[in-house]
Amino acid sequence: MEQNPSLDSQVRQKVVQLTKFYQQDKTQLLAMLREIQSEFRMIPGPAIDYLAEELDIPRIQVEGTASFYHFFSSKNRGRYTVYMNTSATSEMAGAAAVMLAFEKAAGIKFGQTSENQQIGLFTTSCIGMCDQEPAALINDFVFTHLTPARVEEIVKVIKENGSLQSLIKSGEGKNSSALVSAEVKNNIRFKGPVFFTDYAPGEALKVAMESGSLEVIEAIRKSGLRGRGGAGFPTGQKWGSCRATDAESRYVICNVDEGEPGTFKDRVLLTERPELIFEGMIIAGYAIEAKQGIVYLRSEYSYLKKYLEQVLEGLRSQNLLGRRILKSRFSFDIQIKLGAGAYICGEESALIESAEGKRGQPRNRPPFPVVSGYLHQPTIVNNPETFGCAAKIILKGSDWFKKMGTSASSGVKLLSISGDCEKPGIYEVQWGHTVREILGFCGATEVLAVQVGGPSGNFLSEKEFDRKICYSDLSTGGAFTIFSKKRDLFSIIHNHMEFFTKETCGFCVPCRAGNTLLLKQLEKVMIGNGTALDLKKIEELGLLVKKASRCGLGQSSPNPLLTSLKNFPEIYQRVVRQDVDYMSQFNMEFATSDSAKVANRKPNLEIGD
Amino acid sequence: MEQGHIKINIDGREIIAKEGQSIVQAARDNGIFIPTLCDFKSLQPAGTCRMCLVKVGERYVSACTTIVSQGMSVENESVELKENRKSLIEMLFVEGNHMCPSCEKSGNCQLQALAYRYQMTAPRYPFSFTQRKIDASLPYLVVEHNRCIQCLRCVRGVKAKDGHDIFGFIDRGGAIHISVDTTDTEAATEVIAQKAMDICPVGALIKKGGAYRVPIGERKYDNEVIGSDVEKERDKV
Ligand SMILES: Cc1cc2nc3c(=O)[nH]c(=O)nc-3n(C[C@H](O)[C@H](O)[C@H](O)COP(=O)(O)O)c2cc1C
Ligand code: SF4
Ligand code: SF4
Ligand code: FES
Ligand code: FES
């Protein structure tokens, strides 16, 4: 690499300043890397050396962390960095035209940075704006409902080194407040009794602290509350085991990684009800006798950070957070830690690694985080919605909560509905509604498929629309994505398999190599080279990846393929070759298509047969 | 039964295991072979290769990371699991570029040996033909990325004198790869190169010079099936 002495000294200065500011705290490595990326538009090589030196971390580990996250790069990504969301819902809303417009206006292709380093065009996985696509992030500003015309306008401002803020339209609710000022909509469609009713911060906490910590855990247990992040683990049991583990300190972590394509309810909760979520965390801290809480906020939601910090400050000034809460002996504080682009960091043990400033690789379990979590201390990790429910349960009682929903799934669920429907957005509903009822709520007609739970969930066909959203049937973190009959299901399945091949941490063989092979097999089928045997191979390989993978990512990544094979066999039957039953890798028409186009001729296929 | 010993069951055979042992260790002590690639002696288990996949009750777990418990019932040698392991081996063969006939490690390579044990003829998956580098910049060590299976044995087991890491994972997903900190003076030593070659299950870390001292044909797995040393002990237990 060529050495630039002035850059080198700038980098050095920055690193010294950062490590001083963060008091050489190794767990803040991501925060420091974020600032370096933001200033230099890359992580320059010398930054790795200096960080290793100043923080006393082996150089190879700093490099390992820096290279793990999508929003860090070893090459310059431009003063203005566009991250276009290429999730399925974005593509359905017209991402292709928007991307072409970006390329045309900027004069470069996606994956490149302009020669003058003014603009870089990159893609990224779901940014949590599925109800307002096509969307993109530009230097941490969110742009929604993009059109080619708007892109021209944006790139013009970028070329003139203008202000992105000036381009932002006013958002809905708290999004329009000065500290957020994002053009994001909330789209809250159904308001229910738990989240979107009147709420006064502190009331639940008072009840909790009057009743005692063990009673809080008991109340949560009795309410039947289960985790809202997707896995559905009983919350009371989690808190109870954490508290039962002897330790010097314990931690409460709120998982706002929200990376599953199709979910965006945590975004809305954090925008409109942050006090409730934080109050749930404080109650949890009181219950498990922790002193520290961490909000792990995905990088895509960094536009909320200043605002959330102000909310925390507000809670401190009301004596609901910080030292000697409500004049008691209980002290508890919350800090916000930002991610840097990695879906796997939603997995709780990967999240903990990431919050410690490392690569976001899942840990082997057991031990579970409740025994050995953040800094190897007992830790509970919960979804924001779980914390919100917990606060309300303490305030209104376990019975009140249990009366809602079904016997095995108590309470309400926030659904993130997107895709082909009239009213995409957030729906607070009781557990137990059928898919068909929900399609009615959001105004979806001519529905081909519904995906419940995002790519790691299930593709359902019409035959299954009477199934229920609840833990004993369709258990879900809340993503509900609708695909109408005009959609090509293959391109969606492909998009999702591509998502998993990009987002696997790469640690274990089946998830790393297996998903790539699954994607290849799917592509073979899609171009018309597949046979019935290939479908069987996809199924076998998919099942192997599910059972052999080390963490939840690999254990669910083949689901787009497996559940569509099961519920939409006809789309596969339509494209597989019926004339041969052997493995057919070669297709003359496809193999010669490029040269045929150039020569403006049709290939003579008779030779092949 | 002695204090600290428990009974577990592998493929219907009752064995005595020590508390705190992994399933792999307990099996080995009792003359039962569970194939492994990433597990290595006393290193903290990583669970990267999944070769040791076994079934405990209804769950599939990696036997190297799972600690034995009283009354545990483990399925190891079923047709299904053998087929799964063969598939995992094939995945590794198509993911990297393994030209065994010209590889210094041939005959001592555990991946190759497992492929023989599980009777792989040719991988049933398409080759990736990925482009990977060979880094021969260090005085004693060659890092042949084409053959690396990302097992993490080097990262966990080859450390500097004061214990800090010299090897590490870089990037993620399909691009993940091992890297050596070449700026570290210890990385340039012969001791480290030897350690690295010894710990690597495949031919990804090769010490320069002397790689063919033992001729091909006379190497460890040229004449015995991998795992047979463990299984020989079985009758003695
Ligand atoms: C690949 C992967 C991604 C995940 N992403 C999230 C996420 O974004 N948010 C979340 O709350 N849980 C996520 N989870 C589940 C967490 O591991 C964990 O179960 C959850 O945060 C626990 O909180 P809960 O019990 O309140 O649901 C993910 C799991 C996996 C395997
Ligand atoms: S590392 Fe092993 S499997 Fe790979 S080429 Fe060498 S001998 Fe063959
Ligand atoms: S170099 Fe060898 S020991 Fe290190 S990860 Fe690769 S295969 Fe494993
Ligand atoms: S990389 Fe997570 S399951 Fe393999
Ligand atoms: S030996 Fe157990 S996962 Fe590799």
Short mmCIF file of N, CA, C and O and ligand atoms in Angstrom, two decimals, chain B residues 93 97-113 146-149 201-204, ligand 2:
data_model
loop_
_atom_site.label_atom_id
_atom_site.label_comp_id
_atom_site.label_asym_id
_atom_site.label_seq_id
_atom_site.Cartn_x
_atom_site.Cartn_y
_atom_site.Cartn_z
N PHE B 93 -14.53 -30.11 0.06
CA PHE B 93 -13.75 -30.34 -1.16
C PHE B 93 -14.14 -29.40 -2.30
O PHE B 93 -13.29 -28.94 -3.04
N ASN B 97 -9.82 -25.57 -3.09
CA ASN B 97 -9.21 -26.22 -4.25
C ASN B 97 -8.21 -27.24 -3.73
O ASN B 97 -7.11 -26.89 -3.30
N HIS B 98 -8.61 -28.48 -3.74
CA HIS B 98 -7.78 -29.53 -3.16
C HIS B 98 -7.24 -30.46 -4.25
O HIS B 98 -7.95 -31.32 -4.76
N MET B 99 -5.98 -30.24 -4.61
CA MET B 99 -5.34 -31.09 -5.63
C MET B 99 -4.44 -32.07 -4.89
O MET B 99 -3.21 -31.92 -4.88
N CYS B 100 -5.04 -33.07 -4.27
CA CYS B 100 -4.28 -33.97 -3.39
C CYS B 100 -2.97 -34.50 -3.97
O CYS B 100 -1.96 -34.52 -3.29
N PRO B 101 -2.95 -34.96 -5.24
CA PRO B 101 -1.71 -35.56 -5.74
C PRO B 101 -0.50 -34.61 -5.66
O PRO B 101 0.63 -35.06 -5.60
N SER B 102 -0.75 -33.30 -5.66
CA SER B 102 0.40 -32.40 -5.60
C SER B 102 0.46 -31.68 -4.25
O SER B 102 1.08 -30.63 -4.13
N CYS B 103 -0.17 -32.24 -3.26
CA CYS B 103 -0.21 -31.55 -1.96
C CYS B 103 0.80 -32.16 -1.00
O CYS B 103 0.88 -33.38 -0.84
N GLU B 104 1.54 -31.29 -0.34
CA GLU B 104 2.57 -31.75 0.60
C GLU B 104 1.97 -32.58 1.74
O GLU B 104 2.65 -33.37 2.35
N LYS B 105 0.71 -32.34 2.05
CA LYS B 105 0.13 -32.98 3.23
C LYS B 105 -0.50 -34.33 2.91
O LYS B 105 -0.91 -35.06 3.81
N SER B 106 -0.60 -34.63 1.64
CA SER B 106 -1.27 -35.87 1.23
C SER B 106 -0.77 -37.06 2.05
O SER B 106 0.42 -37.25 2.21
N GLY B 107 -1.70 -37.82 2.58
CA GLY B 107 -1.33 -38.96 3.41
C GLY B 107 -1.31 -38.64 4.89
O GLY B 107 -1.50 -39.51 5.72
N ASN B 108 -1.08 -37.35 5.19
CA ASN B 108 -1.16 -36.93 6.58
C ASN B 108 -2.35 -36.00 6.80
O ASN B 108 -2.52 -35.44 7.88
N CYS B 109 -3.14 -35.83 5.76
CA CYS B 109 -4.23 -34.86 5.82
C CYS B 109 -5.49 -35.51 6.36
O CYS B 109 -5.92 -36.56 5.91
N GLN B 110 -6.07 -34.87 7.34
CA GLN B 110 -7.26 -35.47 7.96
C GLN B 110 -8.51 -35.34 7.11
O GLN B 110 -9.42 -36.16 7.20
N LEU B 111 -8.55 -34.31 6.27
CA LEU B 111 -9.70 -34.17 5.38
C LEU B 111 -9.69 -35.30 4.35
O LEU B 111 -10.69 -35.99 4.12
N GLN B 112 -8.54 -35.49 3.76
CA GLN B 112 -8.38 -36.56 2.78
C GLN B 112 -8.68 -37.92 3.43
O GLN B 112 -9.40 -38.75 2.88
N ALA B 113 -8.14 -38.11 4.63
CA ALA B 113 -8.33 -39.39 5.31
C ALA B 113 -9.80 -39.64 5.63
O ALA B 113 -10.29 -40.77 5.51
N ASN B 146 -5.89 -22.09 -0.61
CA ASN B 146 -6.73 -23.00 -1.39
C ASN B 146 -7.16 -24.23 -0.60
O ASN B 146 -8.17 -24.84 -0.88
N ARG B 147 -6.36 -24.58 0.39
CA ARG B 147 -6.63 -25.81 1.13
C ARG B 147 -7.18 -25.56 2.53
O ARG B 147 -7.43 -26.50 3.27
N CYS B 148 -7.33 -24.31 2.90
CA CYS B 148 -7.77 -24.02 4.26
C CYS B 148 -9.26 -24.33 4.42
O CYS B 148 -10.07 -24.00 3.56
N ILE B 149 -9.60 -24.99 5.51
CA ILE B 149 -11.01 -25.33 5.76
C ILE B 149 -11.60 -24.47 6.88
O ILE B 149 -12.67 -24.78 7.39
N PRO B 201 -4.98 -29.43 10.19
CA PRO B 201 -5.40 -30.78 9.81
C PRO B 201 -5.19 -31.05 8.33
O PRO B 201 -5.18 -32.21 7.91
N VAL B 202 -5.06 -29.99 7.55
CA VAL B 202 -4.91 -30.14 6.10
C VAL B 202 -3.58 -29.53 5.66
O VAL B 202 -2.71 -29.28 6.49
N GLY B 203 -3.46 -29.29 4.38
CA GLY B 203 -2.19 -28.77 3.87
C GLY B 203 -2.18 -27.28 3.68
O GLY B 203 -1.54 -26.77 2.76
N ALA B 204 -2.85 -26.56 4.57
CA ALA B 204 -2.94 -25.12 4.40
C ALA B 204 -1.77 -24.38 5.03
O ALA B 204 -1.43 -23.28 4.63
S1 SF4 C 2 -5.23 -30.33 2.08
FE1 SF4 C 2 -5.76 -32.50 2.17
S2 SF4 C 2 -7.57 -32.65 0.95
FE2 SF4 C 2 -6.64 -30.71 0.47
S3 SF4 C 2 -5.30 -31.10 -1.28
FE3 SF4 C 2 -4.06 -31.41 0.52
S4 SF4 C 2 -4.24 -33.57 0.92
FE4 SF4 C 2 -5.90 -33.08 -0.41
#
